[in-house]
Coordinates of C-alpha atoms and ligand atoms in Angstrom, one line a residue:
M1 CA -72.5 150.5 101.4
A2 CA -69.0 151.8 101.9
A3 CA -67.7 151.0 105.4
K4 CA -66.5 153.7 107.7
L5 CA -62.9 153.2 109.0
I6 CA -62.2 152.6 112.6
D7 CA -58.9 154.3 112.9
G8 CA -57.2 152.7 115.9
K9 CA -53.9 154.5 115.3
K10 CA -55.7 157.9 115.6
V11 CA -57.7 156.9 118.7
A12 CA -54.6 155.4 120.3
S13 CA -52.6 158.5 119.8
E14 CA -55.4 160.7 121.4
L15 CA -55.7 158.3 124.3
K16 CA -51.9 158.3 124.8
V17 CA -52.0 162.1 125.1
Q18 CA -54.6 161.7 127.9
I19 CA -52.6 159.0 129.6
R20 CA -49.5 161.1 129.4
E21 CA -51.3 163.9 131.1
D22 CA -52.6 161.6 133.8
V23 CA -49.1 160.2 134.4
E24 CA -47.6 163.7 134.7
N25 CA -50.4 164.8 137.1
W26 CA -49.6 161.7 139.2
V27 CA -45.9 162.5 139.3
E28 CA -46.5 166.2 140.0
A29 CA -48.6 165.1 142.9
G30 CA -45.5 163.6 144.4
H31 CA -45.7 160.0 143.4
R32 CA -43.0 157.9 141.9
R33 CA -43.2 157.6 138.1
P34 CA -45.1 154.3 137.1
F35 CA -42.8 151.5 136.2
L36 CA -43.4 148.6 133.9
K37 CA -41.1 145.5 134.1
V38 CA -41.0 143.4 130.9
L39 CA -39.6 139.9 130.9
Q40 CA -38.5 138.3 127.7
V41 CA -37.5 134.6 127.5
G42 CA -35.5 133.6 124.5
N43 CA -35.1 135.5 121.2
D44 CA -38.4 135.2 119.3
P45 CA -38.1 138.0 116.7
A46 CA -41.8 138.8 116.8
S47 CA -41.6 139.1 120.6
S48 CA -38.7 141.5 120.3
T49 CA -40.8 143.7 117.9
Y50 CA -43.8 143.7 120.3
I51 CA -41.5 144.6 123.2
A52 CA -39.9 147.5 121.2
A53 CA -43.4 148.8 120.5
K54 CA -44.4 148.6 124.2
T55 CA -41.1 150.3 125.2
R56 CA -41.8 153.1 122.7
A57 CA -45.3 153.6 124.0
C58 CA -44.0 153.8 127.6
K59 CA -41.7 156.5 126.5
E60 CA -44.5 158.4 124.8
V61 CA -46.7 158.4 127.9
G62 CA -43.9 158.9 130.5
I63 CA -43.9 155.5 132.0
D64 CA -40.5 154.0 133.0
T65 CA -39.7 150.6 131.7
D66 CA -37.0 148.1 131.3
T67 CA -36.7 144.6 129.9
T68 CA -35.1 141.6 131.7
H69 CA -33.9 139.1 129.1
L70 CA -33.5 135.5 130.1
P71 CA -32.1 132.7 127.9
D72 CA -34.6 130.2 126.4
T73 CA -32.9 127.5 128.5
V74 CA -34.1 129.1 131.8
S75 CA -35.8 126.5 134.1
A76 CA -39.4 126.9 135.4
K77 CA -38.0 127.3 138.9
E78 CA -35.5 130.0 137.9
L79 CA -38.1 131.9 136.0
K80 CA -40.5 131.7 139.0
N81 CA -37.8 133.0 141.3
V82 CA -37.2 136.0 139.0
I83 CA -41.0 136.8 138.8
Q84 CA -41.2 136.4 142.6
S85 CA -38.4 139.0 143.0
F86 CA -40.4 141.4 140.7
N87 CA -43.6 140.7 142.8
E88 CA -41.7 141.8 145.9
D89 CA -40.1 144.8 144.4
D90 CA -42.1 147.9 145.4
S91 CA -40.6 150.0 142.6
I92 CA -42.3 147.8 140.0
D93 CA -46.0 148.5 139.3
G94 CA -46.7 146.3 136.4
I95 CA -45.1 143.0 135.2
L96 CA -45.5 141.7 131.7
V97 CA -44.1 138.4 130.5
Q98 CA -44.0 138.4 126.8
L99 CA -45.7 135.4 125.2
P100 CA -45.1 132.9 123.7
L101 CA -42.7 131.1 126.0
P102 CA -40.4 128.3 125.0
S103 CA -42.3 125.0 124.9
H104 CA -40.7 123.6 128.2
L105 CA -42.4 126.4 130.2
S106 CA -46.1 126.5 131.0
A107 CA -47.6 129.9 130.2
H108 CA -50.4 129.1 132.8
A109 CA -48.0 128.5 135.6
V110 CA -45.9 131.6 134.7
I111 CA -49.0 133.9 134.5
E112 CA -50.2 132.5 137.8
S113 CA -46.9 133.3 139.5
I114 CA -47.3 137.0 138.7
D115 CA -48.9 139.0 141.6
H116 CA -52.4 139.7 140.2
R117 CA -52.1 143.2 141.5
K118 CA -49.2 143.7 139.0
D119 CA -50.8 141.7 136.1
V120 CA -51.2 144.6 133.7
D121 CA -51.8 142.2 130.8
G122 CA -55.0 141.1 132.6
F123 CA -54.2 137.4 132.0
H124 CA -54.1 136.2 135.6
P125 CA -57.0 133.9 136.6
M126 CA -57.9 136.4 139.4
N127 CA -58.3 139.2 136.9
V128 CA -60.1 137.1 134.3
G129 CA -62.4 135.8 137.0
R130 CA -63.2 139.3 138.2
L131 CA -63.9 140.3 134.6
S132 CA -66.4 137.4 134.5
V133 CA -68.3 138.7 137.6
D134 CA -68.3 142.4 136.7
Q135 CA -65.7 143.3 139.3
P136 CA -63.0 146.0 138.8
T137 CA -60.0 144.3 137.2
F138 CA -57.1 144.6 134.8
K139 CA -58.9 144.0 131.6
S140 CA -57.1 142.1 128.9
C141 CA -55.6 144.8 126.7
T142 CA -56.9 143.8 123.3
P143 CA -60.6 143.5 124.3
A144 CA -60.3 146.6 126.4
G145 CA -58.9 148.5 123.4
I146 CA -61.8 147.3 121.2
F147 CA -64.3 148.6 123.7
E148 CA -62.5 152.0 123.6
L149 CA -63.0 152.0 119.9
F150 CA -66.7 151.2 120.3
K151 CA -66.9 154.1 122.7
Y152 CA -65.0 156.6 120.5
Y153 CA -67.1 155.8 117.5
S154 CA -70.4 155.5 119.4
I155 CA -70.9 152.0 118.2
P156 CA -73.6 150.4 120.5
T157 CA -73.2 146.8 121.6
K158 CA -76.3 146.6 123.9
G159 CA -78.8 144.1 122.7
K160 CA -76.8 143.4 119.6
H161 CA -75.8 139.9 118.4
A162 CA -72.0 139.8 118.8
V163 CA -70.0 136.9 117.4
V164 CA -66.4 136.3 118.3
V165 CA -64.3 134.0 116.1
G166 CA -61.4 132.7 118.2
A167 CA -61.5 131.6 121.8
S168 CA -58.0 132.2 123.1
N169 CA -57.4 133.1 126.7
I170 CA -55.9 136.5 125.8
V171 CA -58.3 137.8 123.1
G172 CA -61.3 135.8 122.1
T173 CA -62.5 134.6 125.5
P174 CA -62.1 137.9 127.4
M175 CA -63.7 139.7 124.4
A176 CA -66.7 137.4 124.6
I177 CA -66.9 137.8 128.4
M178 CA -66.9 141.6 128.0
L179 CA -69.4 141.6 125.2
S180 CA -71.8 139.3 127.1
R181 CA -71.9 140.8 130.6
E182 CA -75.3 142.3 131.2
N183 CA -74.4 144.6 134.1
S184 CA -71.2 146.2 132.6
S185 CA -69.5 146.4 129.2
G186 CA -71.2 144.8 126.3
K187 CA -74.8 143.8 127.1
A188 CA -74.7 141.9 123.8
T189 CA -76.1 138.4 123.0
T190 CA -72.8 136.7 122.3
T191 CA -71.7 133.7 120.3
I192 CA -68.1 132.4 120.5
C193 CA -66.7 130.3 117.7
H194 CA -63.5 128.3 117.6
K195 CA -61.7 125.8 115.5
F196 CA -64.3 123.1 116.4
T197 CA -67.3 125.2 115.4
K198 CA -69.1 123.5 112.5
D199 CA -69.8 126.0 109.7
I200 CA -68.8 129.3 111.2
T201 CA -70.7 131.1 108.5
Q202 CA -74.1 130.3 110.1
H203 CA -73.0 132.3 113.1
T204 CA -71.0 135.1 111.4
I205 CA -73.8 135.9 108.9
S206 CA -76.1 136.9 111.8
A207 CA -73.6 139.0 113.6
D208 CA -74.3 142.7 114.1
I209 CA -70.8 142.9 115.6
L210 CA -68.1 140.5 114.4
V211 CA -64.8 140.2 116.2
V212 CA -62.3 138.0 114.5
A213 CA -59.2 136.7 116.4
A214 CA -58.3 133.4 114.8
G215 CA -54.8 134.1 113.3
Q216 CA -56.1 132.8 109.9
P217 CA -55.4 135.3 107.0
N218 CA -58.6 136.1 105.0
L219 CA -60.8 133.6 107.0
I220 CA -63.8 136.0 106.8
K221 CA -65.1 136.9 103.4
A222 CA -67.9 139.2 102.3
E223 CA -70.4 136.4 101.8
M224 CA -70.0 135.4 105.5
V225 CA -71.1 138.7 107.0
K226 CA -74.4 140.6 107.2
E227 CA -74.9 143.8 105.3
G228 CA -74.1 146.7 107.7
A229 CA -72.3 144.7 110.3
V230 CA -69.4 146.1 112.4
V231 CA -66.2 144.1 111.8
I232 CA -63.3 144.2 114.2
D233 CA -60.3 142.4 112.7
V234 CA -57.8 141.4 115.5
G235 CA -55.7 139.1 113.4
I236 CA -52.1 140.0 112.6
N237 CA -50.6 137.6 110.1
R238 CA -47.3 137.7 108.2
V239 CA -47.9 136.6 104.6
A240 CA -45.3 136.4 101.9
D241 CA -45.0 139.5 99.7
E242 CA -42.2 139.7 97.2
T243 CA -42.9 143.4 96.5
S244 CA -42.1 144.3 100.1
E245 CA -38.6 144.9 101.3
K246 CA -39.1 142.6 104.3
G247 CA -40.5 139.8 102.1
Y248 CA -43.8 139.8 103.9
K249 CA -46.8 142.0 104.6
L250 CA -49.1 142.1 107.6
T251 CA -52.7 141.1 107.0
G252 CA -55.7 140.5 109.2
D253 CA -58.1 137.6 109.5
C254 CA -60.7 139.4 107.2
D255 CA -60.8 140.0 103.5
Y256 CA -60.8 143.8 104.0
E257 CA -61.2 144.7 100.3
S258 CA -64.4 142.7 99.8
L259 CA -65.8 143.4 103.3
K260 CA -65.4 147.2 103.1
E261 CA -68.1 147.4 100.4
K262 CA -70.7 145.6 102.6
V263 CA -70.2 146.4 106.3
S264 CA -70.8 149.6 108.2
W265 CA -67.6 149.9 110.2
I266 CA -64.3 148.0 109.8
T267 CA -60.8 148.1 111.4
P268 CA -57.8 148.0 109.0
V269 CA -54.7 145.8 109.6
P270 CA -52.3 147.3 110.5
G271 CA -53.6 150.4 112.2
G272 CA -56.8 149.1 113.7
V273 CA -56.8 147.1 116.9
G274 CA -53.0 146.7 117.3
P275 CA -52.2 150.3 118.5
M276 CA -55.1 150.1 121.0
T277 CA -53.7 147.0 122.6
V278 CA -50.4 148.7 123.5
T279 CA -52.3 151.8 124.7
M280 CA -54.4 149.8 127.1
L281 CA -51.2 148.3 128.5
M282 CA -50.2 151.8 129.4
K283 CA -53.5 152.5 130.9
N284 CA -53.4 149.3 133.0
T285 CA -49.8 150.2 134.2
L286 CA -51.0 153.6 135.4
L287 CA -54.0 151.9 137.2
A288 CA -51.5 149.5 138.8
A289 CA -49.3 152.4 140.0
K290 CA -52.3 154.2 141.4
K291 CA -53.5 150.9 143.0
S292 CA -56.9 151.8 141.5
I293 CA -58.0 148.2 141.1
Y294 CA -56.6 146.7 144.2
P295 CA -56.2 149.4 146.9
D296 CA -53.9 148.4 149.8
Ligands
LIG301 P1 -54.5 131.7 119.3 O1 -53.8 131.0 118.2 O2 -54.2 131.6 120.7 O3 -56.1 131.3 119.2 C1 -56.7 131.3 118.0 C2 -58.2 130.9 118.2 O4 -58.8 130.9 116.9 C3 -58.4 129.6 118.8 O5 -59.5 129.7 119.7 C4 -58.9 128.7 117.6 O6 -59.7 127.7 118.0 C5 -59.5 129.7 116.7 N1 -59.5 129.4 115.3 C6 -58.4 129.0 114.6 N2 -58.8 128.7 113.3 C7 -60.1 128.9 113.3 C8 -61.0 128.7 112.2 N3 -60.7 128.4 111.0 N4 -62.3 129.0 112.5 C9 -62.7 129.4 113.7 N5 -61.9 129.5 114.8 C10 -60.6 129.3 114.5 O7 -54.5 133.2 118.8 P2 -54.6 134.6 119.6 O8 -53.4 134.8 120.4 O9 -56.0 134.9 120.2 O10 -54.4 135.6 118.3 C11 -55.3 135.5 117.2 C12 -54.8 136.5 116.2 O11 -54.9 137.8 116.7 C13 -53.4 136.3 115.7 O12 -53.3 136.7 114.4 C14 -52.6 137.3 116.6 O13 -51.4 137.7 116.0 C15 -53.6 138.4 116.7 N6 -53.4 139.3 117.9 C16 -53.5 140.6 117.6 C17 -53.5 141.5 118.7 C18 -53.6 142.9 118.4 O14 -53.3 143.7 119.3 N7 -54.1 143.3 117.2 C19 -53.3 141.0 120.0 C20 -53.2 139.6 120.2 C21 -53.3 138.7 119.1

């Protein structure tokens, strides 16, 4: 079987056209243009790349944005004060603190200090909690983007066995929550694997839907998946590549070449999940501006 490609780049660009229209309608109705505040601490090059992509997406959909840049020596207290000033600023709809943070700062504490009504990443415990009990919420962008892909390609999840490899707070866990809820989203029977799972193959081999977010290049090979499975590769890994100008190439967590002969649907890396994540951030920022999740 040759897999069909899940083209996240194409779906994301179609969704961005829709979001742009929604933004312009919102502005034409007399509202202030939505505004996303990005906070970067330190100079991690990958973070700068991600922020540049988010800034570009804002421009595409007509959302205003700027980035406040703090040195990596900033104290927890100073950072908290800056976030508090953003929480209180009525011209800011969404706040995004780019992760990872320098090691002296607690990501948990920083995320919790963001007003949950402006938490467009969907990482605040209030939003994750609401996700867990089927309440309207800012959904974590990567899982939300994957669900948009399921919708676009009419890939059913109801009653399927879904396996998520990776249990991080930002991808694996919210993905598993969304897949497993019986009253909204996934309605799938869901297994979540992580680095302590013994023999992940015994789980992945029975997956109708396999979502991999482990950050391990080529972790999933053809012999670990069921014929006809749907494979969503979230991983973005830089691996050395002398033939490329940059000296590296991006690769996912799945061995795409061998899997594509066996599965029914697959996301490429790059061009699969990545563009959807940024697009969902735009959607959440518009929801925040409209106060759709948390009306006053
Ligand atoms: P993380 O490092 O926070 O978590 C990794 C998870 O994978 C952990 O739960 C860990 O236990 C598990 N894991 C690691 N090795 C494993 C193994 N051998 N077997 C089973 N489980 C294993 O990572 P994260 O932030 O969730 O990101 C995961 C990957 O997804 C990274 O490559 C990251 O760059 C990528 N990512 C992509 C997007 C996107 O938009 N495409 C968004 C976020 C993260």
